[in-house]
Amino acid sequence: MNTANRTHHWIIVGGGTAGWMAAAAFSAKLDASEHRITLIESDAIGTVGVGEATVPHLRYFNQVLGIDERDFMRETQATYKLGIEFVDWGHVGDRYLHPFGVYGEPAHQVGFFQSWLKARSLGDKAPLEAYAPGAVMARHERFAYPGSSAHPFSRKYSYAFHIDASRYARFLRRYAEARGVVRIEGKVSDVQRSSVTGDIQQLTLDSGERLWGDGFIDCSGFRAVLHGQTLGVGFENWSQWLPCDRAVAIPSASQSAPRPYTRAIAHAAGWRWQIPLQHRTGNGVVYCSEHMSADQATRKLLESMDGEPLAEPNHLQFTTGVRSKSWSHNSVAIGLSAGFLEPLESTSIYLIQSAIMNFLECLPRGEENAVEALRNEFNRRMALEYERVRDFLILHYTLTTRDDSAFWHRMRTLERPHSLERKIALFREQGQVEHYELGMFLEPSWLAVYEGQGLLPERWHPAADRAAEGALLASLRRFREETARWVDTLPGHDHCLTQLGMEADEAPWPPAAMSLYGVFS
Amino acid sequence: MTAVNSILVYGGSLDGWMAAALLARSLPLTVTVLDTQPQESGVEATLPAITGFHHRLGLNERALIDNGIATPTLATHYRASDSWVPFEAPGFTLDGLPFHHYAVYGHLNGRLEAAFDAFSLPAQAARRQRYHPQSNDAGSLLATLNSGLQLDRDRYRSVIMALAKELGVHRRTGALLKVERAGDDVESLLLEDGERLSAELFVDADGALMSDAQKEQTERLASAEGFAVERLVAPQTEVACPCTRVTQREEGWELERGTAACVERLRLGAEDSPSEFGRYCPTPWMGNTLAVGQAAGELEAFVTGPLHWLQTAVVRLLDAFPASTDWRATRAEYNRRTLLEWRDRQAFFELHLYLAAHSQGASDVWRQRWHKVDNPELLRWLTLFQTAGLVASRELQALPDALRVSLLLGHQLWPQACDPQVSAREPAAVAHELAKMRQMIDRAATQLPPYP
Ligand SMILES: Cc1cc2nc3c(=O)[nH]c(=O)nc-3n(C[C@H](O)[C@H](O)[C@H](O)COP(=O)(O)OP(=O)(O)OC[C@H]3O[C@@H](n4cnc5c(N)ncnc54)[C@H](O)[C@@H]3O)c2cc1C
């Protein structure tokens, strides 16, 4: 990318969630006198149109852009999200919540989980989620901003949203256009590269219009017009571990008040989601085509919906994996063009955000060797992000004890990546979660899934033995009861949503952080 | 599966007693120290993390300082470049971007008008021989007064030993006759008086328990070859300065640390014969024996002495202390994390070779030494920083990147570019911000009380 002293022209190909998030962030963060931004999108091709469950990091993105959270919620028909409920994953009939928050209180210099293990051995079988204020709130369909009360529980959770993603894209489009982003409707039909450097120089649209650019952002979704079709960047296929490769989605009319959490319900050949928005519910079945047909999947979806279908089934195909380089030559892939991981933990929009924020840090500058170093750094960061999410997703499948279908048999017995095998072995021994700092899922999330799916170590940290048994049991019981009592004082989620439109109750929303667990915890 | 009920710490050095005290304080187990009664003197330099250890031990740090056993350190003074390196990053984050980008931008425009350490209150306080304890109020400038401690090793060891005994640590004296082994495990220690000592876990703070396999695996850093440590301890003759001093000589470094009572000069110098310097064991925990502190690896790290690494080792062990000897994965994870830490220490040492080789009038010796460094990760980090001003993202930093940045900028090794979000700003406006910040720090530094 040429970084000489003149206006730098960025061309974003694609106007889905990724394209408009990139356009909005660039227009907010880059100086307009030095950077010009054009976005091309094709109405004929359209967007994926699903992708509605988010994680708390999105609040940070909005905060950086200076977006009013209440405006955002009204515009995207958003509901609050406190976590994800997993149903039938460990075995048929079980359920657990992976909340955006932390568990209990550490004691004797070891994490709460160790006390929990000890208490369990003494006969207290309350699930881990009973100690996560965020999870208890979700179960009781309550909501309040973290940090909104002086109670210590108020600092132990975070929240995200369920949104109408196409409305979010439109919302960001207005934001970006107001800041000078030029939108062009059209289809990229030809890409011209430099014969010397291999860099992309020019795009030709089907209208015949030609566009010169210095840097390109490939947000063209699964098509990967620049990274795949033009630059031929390799794709690392991960379907050996995550073999689901199809989805069918149908929105339905809401039947009841929206729950403040996403649901992921396992079925014989994959799983299905339920995402409650203000005005409708998003539903979809993710499945493995080797074990289920499109008709079976559609039938399964229609049978499981409580409300009227609001649209025709939207069938999607994908391959799980990641581009070997997110940034190649003068083009950066963001969104589905960079890789795909099934939406089990609502990670896609987060990965878009992470790519945008990392790219802004790694923005080309200096001499060619600087750009090379920045490119390597960006690619290294993104590879780590994807790989850590991958391992966490595989965990959900590999810990299953289900053996009721060929699909589950396969998942139960598959050979795990080495990096994951090591983590599980460590946990099995004494409940330790492998220590790392980068990536979105840290210790509380690993605990949620390990415990939720029934993998428990046989022993615990000896420091947990320092508490007297009676006192330990009493303190855990107190924490649980206190949590339940506190949650009972909070308003219903439904009520919080109806308050959104009312100016009178404009309590400022809490600050956001790049963390799944909250600003305070 | 055998429950871990007892720990035997071999070696009565400060390392051994510190390990025993932390373990006894944290675990409901029997801890015994086989006290080899080594003679120790000199000064130990630690990082600010020492305060956390003291807190964990229930030790009154204030009393240590008041009794002259400990002297706070606010920075490390690199004499060749006259730069003062504090423990945390100078300056403040502005608009979400790290401060160093602004300093680099100011420098590239010729408008910085001050050294990088002019933006750090602890560095400025140390420069002026002033000191104030760190404030807990995050909004206060005094909250940046992060300090490590210089410890009088002998007296500090007595304090830790007394505390360990209070915490129930048993002390056993005697000379080791033989280590009796079964495979990788130590079965017992046979003493000269005929007694046998045994435990489920042996913590080796001396090196005497290392197995042949461990010795075979022990490696030496190629980049540390040709260095040896010479230690000189003398009574203190001046007012102790709240800093560590590093002087670069023609062929090595001299590190100077002091408390009210004594000064220690460490010469890290050229040596033809092989030395212990740069030696490390990649599997410090093998069988039922865990080598910690200097027994596990020896590498001077300029801003901190070896005690810090003893403490991180014990904390790492405590993080996942095994309830039973069925500890294979726990042990592997311990060794994995220790090796990561070692690599970070290695990089920090090698960064000093880089600084030395790039200092004004550096001799060929230094240039050749740097030339021999084979550390792709450090090179990648340096290239990114030097060409683009960006700090590569890294996790589990044993020595924080803020130190690396302060060292490079303090040695006038400025990046060639900075974040475009900063360089999009008006140079005069940035220069104004920088001047304001510098004046504020300057004023605050002159208002601090003199040390001691
Ligand atoms: C089944 C399913 C469920 C999901 N659920 C979630 C979820 O709950 N949470 C979450 O975070 N994510 C989820 N995702 C992912 C999420 O949908 C995507 O990350 C998000 O939509 C971003 O997509 P995109 O912008 O990269 O691509 P798209 O939405 O496909 O947009 C591509 C854009 O490129 C344009 N384009 C393509 N080719 C050309 C061309 N030649 N010329 C011009 N324009 C072109 C298109 O017109 C379009 O504007 C889900 C994905 C799937 C498949």
PDB file of C-alpha atoms in Angstrom, chain B residues 41-218:
ATOM      1  CA  SER B  41      25.202 -11.071  51.512  1.00  0.00           C
ATOM      2  CA  GLY B  42      24.637  -8.278  49.082  1.00  0.00           C
ATOM      3  CA  VAL B  43      21.577  -6.627  47.647  1.00  0.00           C
ATOM      4  CA  GLU B  44      18.620  -8.150  45.876  1.00  0.00           C
ATOM      5  CA  ALA B  45      16.662  -6.007  43.404  1.00  0.00           C
ATOM      6  CA  THR B  46      12.997  -6.801  42.828  1.00  0.00           C
ATOM      7  CA  LEU B  47      10.108  -5.641  40.687  1.00  0.00           C
ATOM      8  CA  PRO B  48       6.986  -3.915  42.069  1.00  0.00           C
ATOM      9  CA  ALA B  49       5.342  -7.349  42.217  1.00  0.00           C
ATOM     10  CA  ILE B  50       7.243  -7.823  45.490  1.00  0.00           C
ATOM     11  CA  THR B  51       4.530  -5.813  47.213  1.00  0.00           C
ATOM     12  CA  GLY B  52       1.952  -8.403  46.182  1.00  0.00           C
ATOM     13  CA  PHE B  53       4.127 -11.198  47.549  1.00  0.00           C
ATOM     14  CA  HIS B  54       4.535  -9.374  50.824  1.00  0.00           C
ATOM     15  CA  HIS B  55       0.834  -8.863  51.021  1.00  0.00           C
ATOM     16  CA  ARG B  56       0.275 -12.529  50.354  1.00  0.00           C
ATOM     17  CA  LEU B  57       2.764 -13.439  53.056  1.00  0.00           C
ATOM     18  CA  GLY B  58       1.224 -11.010  55.513  1.00  0.00           C
ATOM     19  CA  LEU B  59       4.550  -9.201  55.815  1.00  0.00           C
ATOM     20  CA  ASN B  60       4.684  -5.553  56.819  1.00  0.00           C
ATOM     21  CA  GLU B  61       6.627  -3.914  54.022  1.00  0.00           C
ATOM     22  CA  ARG B  62       6.633  -0.504  55.673  1.00  0.00           C
ATOM     23  CA  ALA B  63       8.576  -1.944  58.603  1.00  0.00           C
ATOM     24  CA  LEU B  64      11.174  -3.405  56.232  1.00  0.00           C
ATOM     25  CA  ILE B  65      11.711   0.016  54.721  1.00  0.00           C
ATOM     26  CA  ASP B  66      11.769   1.786  58.078  1.00  0.00           C
ATOM     27  CA  ASN B  67      14.324  -0.685  59.411  1.00  0.00           C
ATOM     28  CA  GLY B  68      16.621  -0.169  56.451  1.00  0.00           C
ATOM     29  CA  ILE B  69      16.198  -3.746  55.228  1.00  0.00           C
ATOM     30  CA  ALA B  70      14.472  -2.553  52.082  1.00  0.00           C
ATOM     31  CA  THR B  71      14.954   0.517  49.930  1.00  0.00           C
ATOM     32  CA  PRO B  72      12.316   1.454  47.377  1.00  0.00           C
ATOM     33  CA  THR B  73      13.432   1.690  43.757  1.00  0.00           C
ATOM     34  CA  LEU B  74      11.542   3.849  41.307  1.00  0.00           C
ATOM     35  CA  ALA B  75      13.615   3.298  38.193  1.00  0.00           C
ATOM     36  CA  THR B  76      16.718   1.813  36.662  1.00  0.00           C
ATOM     37  CA  HIS B  77      19.331   4.325  35.646  1.00  0.00           C
ATOM     38  CA  TYR B  78      21.154   3.463  32.434  1.00  0.00           C
ATOM     39  CA  ARG B  79      24.187   5.642  32.704  1.00  0.00           C
ATOM     40  CA  ALA B  80      25.500   5.391  29.154  1.00  0.00           C
ATOM     41  CA  SER B  81      22.356   7.003  27.775  1.00  0.00           C
ATOM     42  CA  ASP B  82      21.471   8.809  31.006  1.00  0.00           C
ATOM     43  CA  SER B  83      17.973   7.397  30.758  1.00  0.00           C
ATOM     44  CA  TRP B  84      15.821   6.413  33.695  1.00  0.00           C
ATOM     45  CA  VAL B  85      13.597   3.446  33.075  1.00  0.00           C
ATOM     46  CA  PRO B  86      10.548   3.270  35.338  1.00  0.00           C
ATOM     47  CA  PHE B  87       8.528   0.107  35.895  1.00  0.00           C
ATOM     48  CA  GLU B  88       5.502   1.318  34.037  1.00  0.00           C
ATOM     49  CA  ALA B  89       4.956   3.143  30.791  1.00  0.00           C
ATOM     50  CA  PRO B  90       5.578   6.908  30.909  1.00  0.00           C
ATOM     51  CA  GLY B  91       2.853   9.333  29.899  1.00  0.00           C
ATOM     52  CA  PHE B  92      -0.877   8.816  29.623  1.00  0.00           C
ATOM     53  CA  THR B  93      -3.038   7.157  27.050  1.00  0.00           C
ATOM     54  CA  LEU B  94      -4.640   9.869  24.900  1.00  0.00           C
ATOM     55  CA  ASP B  95      -7.762   9.055  22.895  1.00  0.00           C
ATOM     56  CA  GLY B  96      -7.189   5.369  23.443  1.00  0.00           C
ATOM     57  CA  LEU B  97      -3.725   5.391  21.852  1.00  0.00           C
ATOM     58  CA  PRO B  98      -0.623   4.506  23.838  1.00  0.00           C
ATOM     59  CA  PHE B  99       1.476   7.480  24.841  1.00  0.00           C
ATOM     60  CA  HIS B 100       4.648   6.419  23.100  1.00  0.00           C
ATOM     61  CA  HIS B 101       3.051   7.129  19.701  1.00  0.00           C
ATOM     62  CA  TYR B 102       2.759  10.792  20.679  1.00  0.00           C
ATOM     63  CA  ALA B 103       6.345  10.942  21.874  1.00  0.00           C
ATOM     64  CA  VAL B 104       7.521   9.290  18.661  1.00  0.00           C
ATOM     65  CA  TYR B 105       5.492  11.748  16.618  1.00  0.00           C
ATOM     66  CA  GLY B 106       6.955  14.662  18.546  1.00  0.00           C
ATOM     67  CA  HIS B 107      10.422  13.273  17.971  1.00  0.00           C
ATOM     68  CA  LEU B 108       9.851  12.743  14.237  1.00  0.00           C
ATOM     69  CA  ASN B 109       8.781  16.388  13.997  1.00  0.00           C
ATOM     70  CA  GLY B 110      11.731  17.619  15.992  1.00  0.00           C
ATOM     71  CA  ARG B 111       9.353  18.967  18.623  1.00  0.00           C
ATOM     72  CA  LEU B 112       9.746  16.617  21.542  1.00  0.00           C
ATOM     73  CA  GLU B 113      12.194  18.822  23.444  1.00  0.00           C
ATOM     74  CA  ALA B 114      12.634  16.305  26.234  1.00  0.00           C
ATOM     75  CA  ALA B 115      13.780  12.779  26.914  1.00  0.00           C
ATOM     76  CA  PHE B 116      11.184  10.011  27.049  1.00  0.00           C
ATOM     77  CA  ASP B 117      11.606   9.680  30.822  1.00  0.00           C
ATOM     78  CA  ALA B 118      10.566  13.319  31.258  1.00  0.00           C
ATOM     79  CA  PHE B 119       7.012  11.972  30.968  1.00  0.00           C
ATOM     80  CA  SER B 120       7.346   9.608  33.896  1.00  0.00           C
ATOM     81  CA  LEU B 121       6.925  10.810  37.456  1.00  0.00           C
ATOM     82  CA  PRO B 122       8.809   7.862  39.014  1.00  0.00           C
ATOM     83  CA  ALA B 123      11.729   8.432  36.637  1.00  0.00           C
ATOM     84  CA  GLN B 124      11.777  12.134  37.425  1.00  0.00           C
ATOM     85  CA  ALA B 125      11.512  11.487  41.149  1.00  0.00           C
ATOM     86  CA  ALA B 126      14.409   9.025  40.998  1.00  0.00           C
ATOM     87  CA  ARG B 127      16.490  11.461  38.978  1.00  0.00           C
ATOM     88  CA  ARG B 128      16.007  14.051  41.685  1.00  0.00           C
ATOM     89  CA  GLN B 129      16.487  11.612  44.571  1.00  0.00           C
ATOM     90  CA  ARG B 130      12.946  12.066  45.684  1.00  0.00           C
ATOM     91  CA  TYR B 131      10.444   9.526  46.834  1.00  0.00           C
ATOM     92  CA  HIS B 132       6.876   9.105  47.913  1.00  0.00           C
ATOM     93  CA  PRO B 133       4.952   5.870  48.409  1.00  0.00           C
ATOM     94  CA  GLN B 134       2.555   4.992  45.615  1.00  0.00           C
ATOM     95  CA  SER B 135      -0.959   6.324  46.040  1.00  0.00           C
ATOM     96  CA  ASN B 136      -3.995   4.037  45.789  1.00  0.00           C
ATOM     97  CA  ASP B 137      -6.050   6.765  44.221  1.00  0.00           C
ATOM     98  CA  ALA B 138      -6.007   5.781  40.544  1.00  0.00           C
ATOM     99  CA  GLY B 139      -6.719   9.360  39.484  1.00  0.00           C
ATOM    100  CA  SER B 140      -3.671  10.783  41.230  1.00  0.00           C
ATOM    101  CA  LEU B 141      -0.296  11.297  39.578  1.00  0.00           C
ATOM    102  CA  LEU B 142       1.201   9.694  42.663  1.00  0.00           C
ATOM    103  CA  ALA B 143      -0.446   6.432  41.633  1.00  0.00           C
ATOM    104  CA  THR B 144       2.240   6.126  38.962  1.00  0.00           C
ATOM    105  CA  LEU B 145       4.947   5.877  41.647  1.00  0.00           C
ATOM    106  CA  ASN B 146       5.279   2.177  41.201  1.00  0.00           C
ATOM    107  CA  SER B 147       8.330   0.892  42.991  1.00  0.00           C
ATOM    108  CA  GLY B 148      10.351  -2.260  43.427  1.00  0.00           C
ATOM    109  CA  LEU B 149      12.576  -2.864  46.422  1.00  0.00           C
ATOM    110  CA  GLN B 150      16.288  -3.288  46.962  1.00  0.00           C
ATOM    111  CA  LEU B 151      16.692  -5.783  49.757  1.00  0.00           C
ATOM    112  CA  ASP B 152      19.537  -6.396  52.098  1.00  0.00           C
ATOM    113  CA  ARG B 153      19.778 -10.091  51.355  1.00  0.00           C
ATOM    114  CA  ASP B 154      21.132 -11.279  54.670  1.00  0.00           C
ATOM    115  CA  ARG B 155      18.781  -9.327  56.904  1.00  0.00           C
ATOM    116  CA  TYR B 156      15.827  -9.959  54.652  1.00  0.00           C
ATOM    117  CA  ARG B 157      16.535 -13.676  54.769  1.00  0.00           C
ATOM    118  CA  SER B 158      16.367 -13.560  58.579  1.00  0.00           C
ATOM    119  CA  VAL B 159      12.979 -11.843  58.395  1.00  0.00           C
ATOM    120  CA  ILE B 160      11.614 -14.381  55.917  1.00  0.00           C
ATOM    121  CA  MET B 161      13.028 -17.262  57.910  1.00  0.00           C
ATOM    122  CA  ALA B 162      11.407 -16.022  61.113  1.00  0.00           C
ATOM    123  CA  LEU B 163       8.121 -15.559  59.285  1.00  0.00           C
ATOM    124  CA  ALA B 164       8.345 -19.033  57.769  1.00  0.00           C
ATOM    125  CA  LYS B 165       8.821 -20.547  61.197  1.00  0.00           C
ATOM    126  CA  GLU B 166       5.848 -18.597  62.473  1.00  0.00           C
ATOM    127  CA  LEU B 167       3.856 -20.042  59.606  1.00  0.00           C
ATOM    128  CA  GLY B 168       4.760 -23.511  60.787  1.00  0.00           C
ATOM    129  CA  VAL B 169       7.663 -24.343  58.487  1.00  0.00           C
ATOM    130  CA  HIS B 170       9.946 -26.955  60.067  1.00  0.00           C
ATOM    131  CA  ARG B 171      13.636 -26.388  59.943  1.00  0.00           C
ATOM    132  CA  ARG B 172      16.033 -29.253  59.725  1.00  0.00           C
ATOM    133  CA  THR B 173      19.790 -28.842  59.595  1.00  0.00           C
ATOM    134  CA  GLY B 174      22.269 -31.390  58.394  1.00  0.00           C
ATOM    135  CA  ALA B 175      24.449 -32.235  55.473  1.00  0.00           C
ATOM    136  CA  LEU B 176      23.212 -34.226  52.530  1.00  0.00           C
ATOM    137  CA  LEU B 177      25.048 -37.488  52.017  1.00  0.00           C
ATOM    138  CA  LYS B 178      23.078 -38.986  49.184  1.00  0.00           C
ATOM    139  CA  VAL B 179      19.971 -38.457  47.087  1.00  0.00           C
ATOM    140  CA  GLU B 180      18.153 -41.796  46.888  1.00  0.00           C
ATOM    141  CA  ARG B 181      16.175 -42.132  43.684  1.00  0.00           C
ATOM    142  CA  ALA B 182      13.613 -44.361  42.053  1.00  0.00           C
ATOM    143  CA  GLY B 183      13.414 -43.489  38.378  1.00  0.00           C
ATOM    144  CA  ASP B 184      12.706 -39.773  37.969  1.00  0.00           C
ATOM    145  CA  ASP B 185      11.561 -39.526  41.572  1.00  0.00           C
ATOM    146  CA  VAL B 186      13.580 -38.703  44.620  1.00  0.00           C
ATOM    147  CA  GLU B 187      12.716 -41.284  47.257  1.00  0.00           C
ATOM    148  CA  SER B 188      14.552 -39.751  50.152  1.00  0.00           C
ATOM    149  CA  LEU B 189      17.479 -37.597  51.154  1.00  0.00           C
ATOM    150  CA  LEU B 190      20.002 -39.462  53.235  1.00  0.00           C
ATOM    151  CA  LEU B 191      21.749 -37.134  55.661  1.00  0.00           C
ATOM    152  CA  GLU B 192      25.178 -37.568  57.141  1.00  0.00           C
ATOM    153  CA  ASP B 193      23.635 -38.188  60.538  1.00  0.00           C
ATOM    154  CA  GLY B 194      21.957 -41.260  59.051  1.00  0.00           C
ATOM    155  CA  GLU B 195      18.448 -39.867  58.956  1.00  0.00           C
ATOM    156  CA  ARG B 196      16.310 -40.087  55.825  1.00  0.00           C
ATOM    157  CA  LEU B 197      14.007 -37.246  54.815  1.00  0.00           C
ATOM    158  CA  SER B 198      11.127 -37.814  52.498  1.00  0.00           C
ATOM    159  CA  ALA B 199       8.157 -35.947  51.051  1.00  0.00           C
ATOM    160  CA  GLU B 200       5.723 -36.169  48.175  1.00  0.00           C
ATOM    161  CA  LEU B 201       7.205 -33.082  46.566  1.00  0.00           C
ATOM    162  CA  PHE B 202      10.784 -31.878  46.736  1.00  0.00           C
ATOM    163  CA  VAL B 203      11.446 -28.233  45.994  1.00  0.00           C
ATOM    164  CA  ASP B 204      15.040 -27.759  45.046  1.00  0.00           C
ATOM    165  CA  ALA B 205      16.263 -24.260  45.823  1.00  0.00           C
ATOM    166  CA  ASP B 206      19.885 -25.250  45.543  1.00  0.00           C
ATOM    167  CA  GLY B 207      20.403 -27.467  42.520  1.00  0.00           C
ATOM    168  CA  ALA B 208      21.709 -30.464  44.459  1.00  0.00           C
ATOM    169  CA  LEU B 209      18.616 -32.540  43.732  1.00  0.00           C
ATOM    170  CA  MET B 210      18.731 -32.184  39.957  1.00  0.00           C
ATOM    171  CA  SER B 211      18.635 -35.582  38.322  1.00  0.00           C
ATOM    172  CA  ASP B 212      21.051 -36.676  35.620  1.00  0.00           C
ATOM    173  CA  ALA B 213      18.260 -36.339  33.100  1.00  0.00           C
ATOM    174  CA  GLN B 214      17.638 -32.761  34.171  1.00  0.00           C
ATOM    175  CA  LYS B 215      21.317 -31.990  34.034  1.00  0.00           C
ATOM    176  CA  GLU B 216      21.515 -33.445  30.583  1.00  0.00           C
ATOM    177  CA  GLN B 217      18.634 -31.323  29.396  1.00  0.00           C
ATOM    178  CA  THR B 218      20.068 -28.182  30.896  1.00  0.00           C
TER     179      THR B 218
END
